CSV table of C-alpha atoms in Angstrom, one decimal:
chain,number,residue,atom,x,y,z
R,5,MET,CA,0.0,0.0,0.0
R,6,ARG,CA,2.8,2.4,0.9
R,7,HIS,CA,4.5,1.6,-2.4
R,8,LEU,CA,1.2,2.5,-4.2
R,9,GLU,CA,1.0,5.8,-2.3
R,10,ALA,CA,4.5,6.6,-3.2
R,11,ILE,CA,3.7,6.2,-6.9
R,12,ILE,CA,0.6,8.2,-6.7
R,13,ILE,CA,2.5,11.1,-5.0
R,14,LEU,CA,5.3,11.0,-7.6
R,15,PHE,CA,2.8,11.2,-10.3
R,16,ILE,CA,1.1,14.2,-8.9
R,17,VAL,CA,4.4,15.9,-8.5
R,18,LEU,CA,5.4,15.1,-12.1
R,19,VAL,CA,2.1,16.4,-13.3
R,20,GLY,CA,2.5,19.6,-11.4
R,21,CYS,CA,6.0,20.1,-12.8
R,22,LYS,CA,4.8,19.5,-16.3
R,23,GLU,CA,2.0,22.2,-15.8
R,24,ASP,CA,4.6,24.7,-14.5
R,25,THR,CA,7.1,24.1,-17.3
R,26,ALA,CA,4.3,24.5,-19.9
R,27,LEU,CA,4.0,28.2,-18.8
R,28,VAL,CA,6.0,30.5,-21.0
R,29,GLN,CA,9.2,32.2,-19.8
R,30,THR,CA,10.8,33.1,-23.0
R,31,PHE,CA,9.0,33.1,-26.3
R,32,ASN,CA,9.5,34.8,-29.8
R,33,ASP,CA,7.0,34.4,-32.7
R,34,ASN,CA,7.6,35.9,-36.2
R,35,PHE,CA,4.4,34.0,-37.3
R,36,ASP,CA,5.8,31.9,-40.2
R,37,TYR,CA,3.6,29.2,-38.9
R,38,HIS,CA,0.9,28.9,-36.2
R,39,ASN,CA,2.5,28.0,-32.9
R,40,SER,CA,0.3,26.0,-30.7
R,41,ILE,CA,1.5,27.8,-27.5
R,42,TRP,CA,-1.1,30.4,-28.3
R,43,GLU,CA,-4.5,29.6,-26.8
R,44,THR,CA,-7.3,30.1,-28.9
R,45,TYR,CA,-10.4,29.5,-27.0
R,46,GLN,CA,-11.4,33.3,-27.2
R,47,VAL,CA,-11.5,33.1,-31.0
R,48,THR,CA,-14.6,32.4,-32.9
R,49,ASP,CA,-12.9,29.9,-35.2
R,50,SER,CA,-9.7,29.5,-37.2
R,51,SER,CA,-11.0,31.8,-40.0
R,52,ARG,CA,-10.4,34.7,-37.8
R,53,PHE,CA,-6.8,34.4,-37.6
R,54,ILE,CA,-4.5,33.6,-40.6
R,55,LEU,CA,-0.9,33.7,-41.4
R,56,THR,CA,-0.5,35.9,-44.5
R,57,PRO,CA,2.3,37.9,-46.4
R,58,GLU,CA,2.4,41.3,-45.0
R,59,PRO,CA,1.0,44.0,-47.1
R,60,THR,CA,4.2,46.0,-47.1
R,61,ASN,CA,6.6,43.2,-47.7
R,62,PHE,CA,5.3,39.9,-49.4
R,63,ASN,CA,8.5,38.1,-48.4
R,64,ASN,CA,7.6,38.2,-44.8
R,65,ASN,CA,4.6,36.5,-43.1
R,66,CYS,CA,2.6,38.0,-40.3
R,67,LEU,CA,-0.7,37.3,-38.4
R,68,LYS,CA,-4.0,38.7,-39.5
R,69,PHE,CA,-6.8,39.1,-37.0
R,70,SER,CA,-10.4,39.7,-38.0
R,71,LEU,CA,-13.4,40.8,-35.9
R,72,PHE,CA,-16.8,40.3,-37.4
R,73,PRO,CA,-19.9,41.9,-35.9
R,74,ASN,CA,-21.2,38.7,-34.4
R,75,ASP,CA,-18.0,37.6,-32.8
R,76,PHE,CA,-19.0,37.5,-29.2
R,77,HIS,CA,-17.3,35.5,-26.4
R,78,ALA,CA,-18.4,35.7,-22.8
R,79,GLY,CA,-20.8,38.5,-23.6
R,80,ASN,CA,-18.1,40.8,-25.4
R,81,LYS,CA,-17.1,41.2,-28.9
R,82,ARG,CA,-13.6,39.6,-29.4
R,83,ASN,CA,-11.1,37.5,-31.1
R,84,GLU,CA,-8.0,37.2,-28.9
R,85,PHE,CA,-5.0,35.0,-28.6
R,86,VAL,CA,-4.2,34.0,-24.9
R,87,LEU,CA,-0.6,33.4,-23.6
R,88,LEU,CA,-0.2,31.6,-20.3
R,89,THR,CA,3.0,33.0,-18.9
R,90,ASN,CA,4.9,32.1,-15.7
R,91,ASP,CA,4.8,35.6,-14.1
R,92,SER,CA,4.3,36.1,-10.3
R,93,ILE,CA,4.6,39.0,-7.8
R,94,GLY,CA,7.9,40.8,-7.9
R,95,ARG,CA,9.0,39.5,-11.3
R,96,VAL,CA,9.9,41.7,-14.3
R,97,VAL,CA,8.7,40.9,-17.8
R,98,GLU,CA,9.8,42.4,-21.2
R,99,TYR,CA,7.7,41.9,-24.3
R,100,SER,CA,7.1,43.7,-27.6
R,101,PHE,CA,5.1,43.2,-30.8
R,102,LYS,CA,4.4,45.1,-34.1
R,103,PHE,CA,0.9,46.0,-35.2
R,104,MET,CA,-0.6,47.6,-38.3
R,105,PHE,CA,-4.0,48.5,-39.6
R,106,PRO,CA,-5.1,48.4,-43.3
R,107,ARG,CA,-6.6,51.3,-45.1
R,108,SER,CA,-10.1,49.8,-44.7
R,109,PHE,CA,-9.9,50.6,-40.9
R,110,PHE,CA,-9.7,54.3,-42.0
R,111,GLU,CA,-12.2,54.4,-44.8
R,112,LYS,CA,-15.4,53.7,-43.0
R,113,GLU,CA,-16.8,56.3,-40.7
R,114,LYS,CA,-16.3,55.3,-37.1
R,115,LYS,CA,-17.9,56.9,-34.1
R,116,VAL,CA,-16.1,57.8,-31.0
R,117,ASP,CA,-15.3,54.4,-29.5
R,118,TRP,CA,-12.4,52.2,-28.6
R,119,ILE,CA,-10.9,48.9,-29.8
R,120,MET,CA,-8.5,47.1,-27.5
R,121,ILE,CA,-5.6,45.3,-29.3
R,122,HIS,CA,-3.7,44.0,-26.2
R,123,GLN,CA,-4.2,43.5,-22.5
R,124,TRP,CA,-3.0,41.8,-19.3
R,125,HIS,CA,-6.1,40.3,-17.9
R,126,ASP,CA,-6.5,39.5,-14.2
R,127,GLU,CA,-7.9,36.4,-12.4
R,128,PRO,CA,-10.0,36.0,-9.3
R,129,PRO,CA,-8.2,35.2,-6.1
R,130,LYS,CA,-7.4,31.5,-5.3
R,131,GLY,CA,-10.6,29.5,-4.4
R,132,ILE,CA,-13.0,32.0,-6.0
R,133,SER,CA,-14.7,31.6,-9.3
R,134,TRP,CA,-15.6,34.4,-11.8
R,135,LYS,CA,-19.2,33.7,-10.9
R,136,ASN,CA,-18.6,34.5,-7.2
R,137,TYR,CA,-16.0,37.2,-7.8
R,138,GLN,CA,-17.7,40.5,-7.2
R,139,GLU,CA,-14.9,43.0,-7.6
R,140,ASN,CA,-15.8,44.1,-11.2
R,141,THR,CA,-12.1,44.5,-12.2
R,142,LYS,CA,-10.8,46.0,-15.4
R,143,PRO,CA,-7.6,44.9,-17.1
R,144,PRO,CA,-4.6,46.4,-15.2
R,145,ILE,CA,-2.7,46.9,-18.5
R,146,ALA,CA,-4.4,47.6,-21.8
R,147,LEU,CA,-3.5,49.0,-25.3
R,148,TYR,CA,-6.3,50.3,-27.4
R,149,VAL,CA,-7.2,52.6,-30.3
R,150,SER,CA,-9.5,55.5,-29.6
R,151,THR,CA,-11.5,56.0,-32.8
R,152,SER,CA,-13.0,59.3,-34.1
R,153,PRO,CA,-15.4,60.0,-37.0
R,154,ASP,CA,-12.7,62.2,-38.6
R,155,GLY,CA,-10.4,59.2,-39.0
R,156,ARG,CA,-7.8,60.6,-36.6
R,157,HIS,CA,-7.5,57.5,-34.4
R,158,LYS,CA,-5.1,57.4,-31.4
R,159,ILE,CA,-3.3,54.8,-29.5
R,160,VAL,CA,-4.0,54.9,-25.8
R,161,TYR,CA,-2.2,52.8,-23.1
R,162,ASN,CA,-4.0,52.2,-19.7
R,163,TYR,CA,-2.3,51.2,-16.5
R,164,GLY,CA,-3.3,50.5,-13.0
R,165,LEU,CA,-6.2,49.1,-11.0
R,166,GLU,CA,-9.8,50.0,-11.5
R,167,SER,CA,-12.6,48.1,-9.8
R,168,ASN,CA,-15.1,48.5,-7.0
R,169,ASN,CA,-12.2,49.0,-4.4
R,170,PHE,CA,-9.5,50.6,-6.7
R,171,GLN,CA,-9.5,53.8,-8.7
R,172,GLU,CA,-5.7,54.0,-9.8
R,173,LYS,CA,-6.0,53.9,-13.5
R,174,LYS,CA,-3.8,56.1,-15.6
R,175,HIS,CA,-4.1,57.0,-19.4
R,176,PHE,CA,-1.3,57.8,-21.8
R,177,ILE,CA,-1.8,58.9,-25.4
R,178,TYR,CA,0.7,58.4,-28.2
R,179,LYS,CA,1.1,61.9,-29.6
R,180,ARG,CA,0.8,60.8,-33.3
R,181,TYR,CA,-2.3,59.8,-35.2
R,182,ILE,CA,-2.0,56.2,-36.5
R,183,ARG,CA,-1.8,55.8,-40.2
R,184,PRO,CA,-2.9,53.0,-42.6
R,185,ASN,CA,-0.3,50.4,-43.6
R,186,VAL,CA,2.3,51.7,-41.2
R,187,TRP,CA,3.9,49.2,-38.7
R,188,TYR,CA,4.0,50.3,-35.1
R,189,THR,CA,6.1,48.6,-32.4
R,190,PHE,CA,4.9,48.4,-28.9
R,191,SER,CA,7.3,47.6,-26.3
R,192,ASN,CA,6.9,47.3,-22.5
R,193,THR,CA,8.7,46.4,-19.3
R,194,ILE,CA,6.7,45.4,-16.3
R,195,LYS,CA,7.3,44.8,-12.7
R,196,TRP,CA,4.4,42.9,-11.2
R,197,SER,CA,3.2,44.1,-7.8
R,198,PHE,CA,0.3,43.6,-5.4
R,199,ASN,CA,-0.2,45.4,-2.2
R,200,LYS,CA,3.3,46.9,-2.1
R,201,ASN,CA,2.9,49.6,-4.6
R,202,ASP,CA,6.5,49.0,-6.1
R,203,GLY,CA,5.1,47.9,-9.5
R,204,TYR,CA,6.0,49.7,-12.6
R,205,SER,CA,5.6,49.9,-16.4
R,206,ILE,CA,7.8,51.3,-19.1
R,207,PRO,CA,5.7,51.5,-22.3
R,208,ARG,CA,7.1,52.6,-25.7
R,209,ILE,CA,5.9,52.9,-29.3
R,210,ASN,CA,8.6,52.9,-31.8
R,211,GLU,CA,10.9,53.4,-29.0
R,212,GLU,CA,9.3,56.7,-27.9
R,213,TYR,CA,8.4,56.7,-24.2
R,214,LEU,CA,4.7,57.2,-23.7
R,215,THR,CA,5.1,59.3,-20.5
R,216,SER,CA,7.3,61.9,-22.4
R,217,LYS,CA,9.6,62.1,-19.4
R,218,GLY,CA,12.7,61.0,-20.9
R,219,PRO,CA,14.8,57.8,-20.9
R,220,TYR,CA,14.5,54.9,-18.6
R,221,LYS,CA,13.6,55.4,-14.9
R,222,ALA,CA,12.3,58.9,-15.7
R,223,SER,CA,9.6,57.2,-17.7
R,224,LEU,CA,8.4,54.7,-15.2
R,225,ILE,CA,4.7,54.5,-14.5
R,226,GLU,CA,4.5,53.4,-10.9
R,227,GLY,CA,1.8,51.7,-9.1
R,228,ASN,CA,0.2,48.3,-8.4
R,229,ASN,CA,-0.8,46.2,-11.4
R,230,MET,CA,-2.2,42.9,-9.7
R,231,TYR,CA,-5.5,42.7,-7.9
R,232,ASN,CA,-4.5,39.7,-5.9
R,233,GLU,CA,-1.7,37.0,-5.6
R,234,VAL,CA,-2.8,35.2,-8.9
R,235,SER,CA,-0.9,36.2,-12.0
R,236,ASN,CA,-2.3,38.2,-14.9
R,237,TYR,CA,-2.3,36.6,-18.3
R,238,PHE,CA,-1.4,38.0,-21.8
R,239,LYS,CA,-3.9,38.5,-24.6
R,240,ILE,CA,-3.6,40.1,-28.1
R,241,GLY,CA,-6.0,40.5,-30.9
R,242,LEU,CA,-9.2,42.6,-31.3
R,243,TYR,CA,-11.6,43.3,-28.6
R,244,GLY,CA,-14.5,45.9,-28.0
R,245,TYR,CA,-16.4,48.0,-30.7
R,246,LYS,CA,-19.6,46.6,-29.3
R,247,LYS,CA,-22.4,48.5,-30.9
R,248,HIS,CA,-21.0,48.8,-34.4
R,249,GLN,CA,-21.3,46.5,-37.4
R,250,ASP,CA,-17.8,47.0,-39.1
R,251,THR,CA,-15.6,44.2,-39.9
R,252,LEU,CA,-12.3,45.0,-38.5
R,253,PHE,CA,-8.8,43.7,-39.4
R,254,ILE,CA,-5.4,44.1,-37.8
R,255,TYR,CA,-1.8,42.7,-38.6
R,256,ILE,CA,0.5,41.6,-35.9
R,257,ASP,CA,4.2,40.4,-36.2
R,258,ASP,CA,7.4,39.9,-34.3
R,259,PHE,CA,6.1,39.1,-30.8
R,260,LYS,CA,8.7,38.7,-28.2
R,261,TYR,CA,8.4,38.0,-24.5
R,262,THR,CA,11.1,37.4,-21.7
R,263,LEU,CA,10.6,36.8,-18.1
R,264,LYS,CA,13.3,38.3,-15.9
R,265,GLU,CA,14.2,36.9,-12.4
R,266,SER,CA,15.1,40.3,-10.9
R,267,ASN,CA,14.8,44.0,-11.3
R,268,PRO,CA,16.5,45.5,-14.4
């Protein structure tokens, strides 16, 4: 019996180790082929993401996301990839990706609205389901496009906690209007923090700091970015634009993610 118990315990440990090692610590994707490390359960079907030659360079592939009027998941309009990373409190992550909107994104009249293209989403505390979680949290980190009827769309970065018990959200606007068929590179460095207020973010677009405070530590956005001890997880794609009937497209390329073990 003891021998059987030991085998069962060893099996549980091995399974646990396998689950831990399955979480991403370093990952690059230039989208030459579909990498199964991306979770696709928040995408309507495989027709909503395709690998295609990029419009500005047919010799290079990229990822094309689509969002159709009826693409609803969990009550919201979205098609997003999910990446399960191995972040935890106190760790530092660095990541970047390129994105581009086609001319069709600018041709149709769009009302004042927002379209999220990236977020770090939170989870309920351990032992609590979403059904029983009443905090009404919003993503602590989000990158979105603020649309306007005149076609002058802006990139906006949100950082901080916003929920029933937190009102710490900060907004940073990229100073240039986005243009069709132009690649933009979003880069970010984050230290994860809960309940110590030593967290920070250093977001850049095309290596310009969104805070306009100058290089490195002068450009830190400080504050907590976790609602509880459970790690946030990474999402990228198209989300939002709930009331309108446009079909939207975005191109994404050159994704890079690295988990640091200590402060930079």
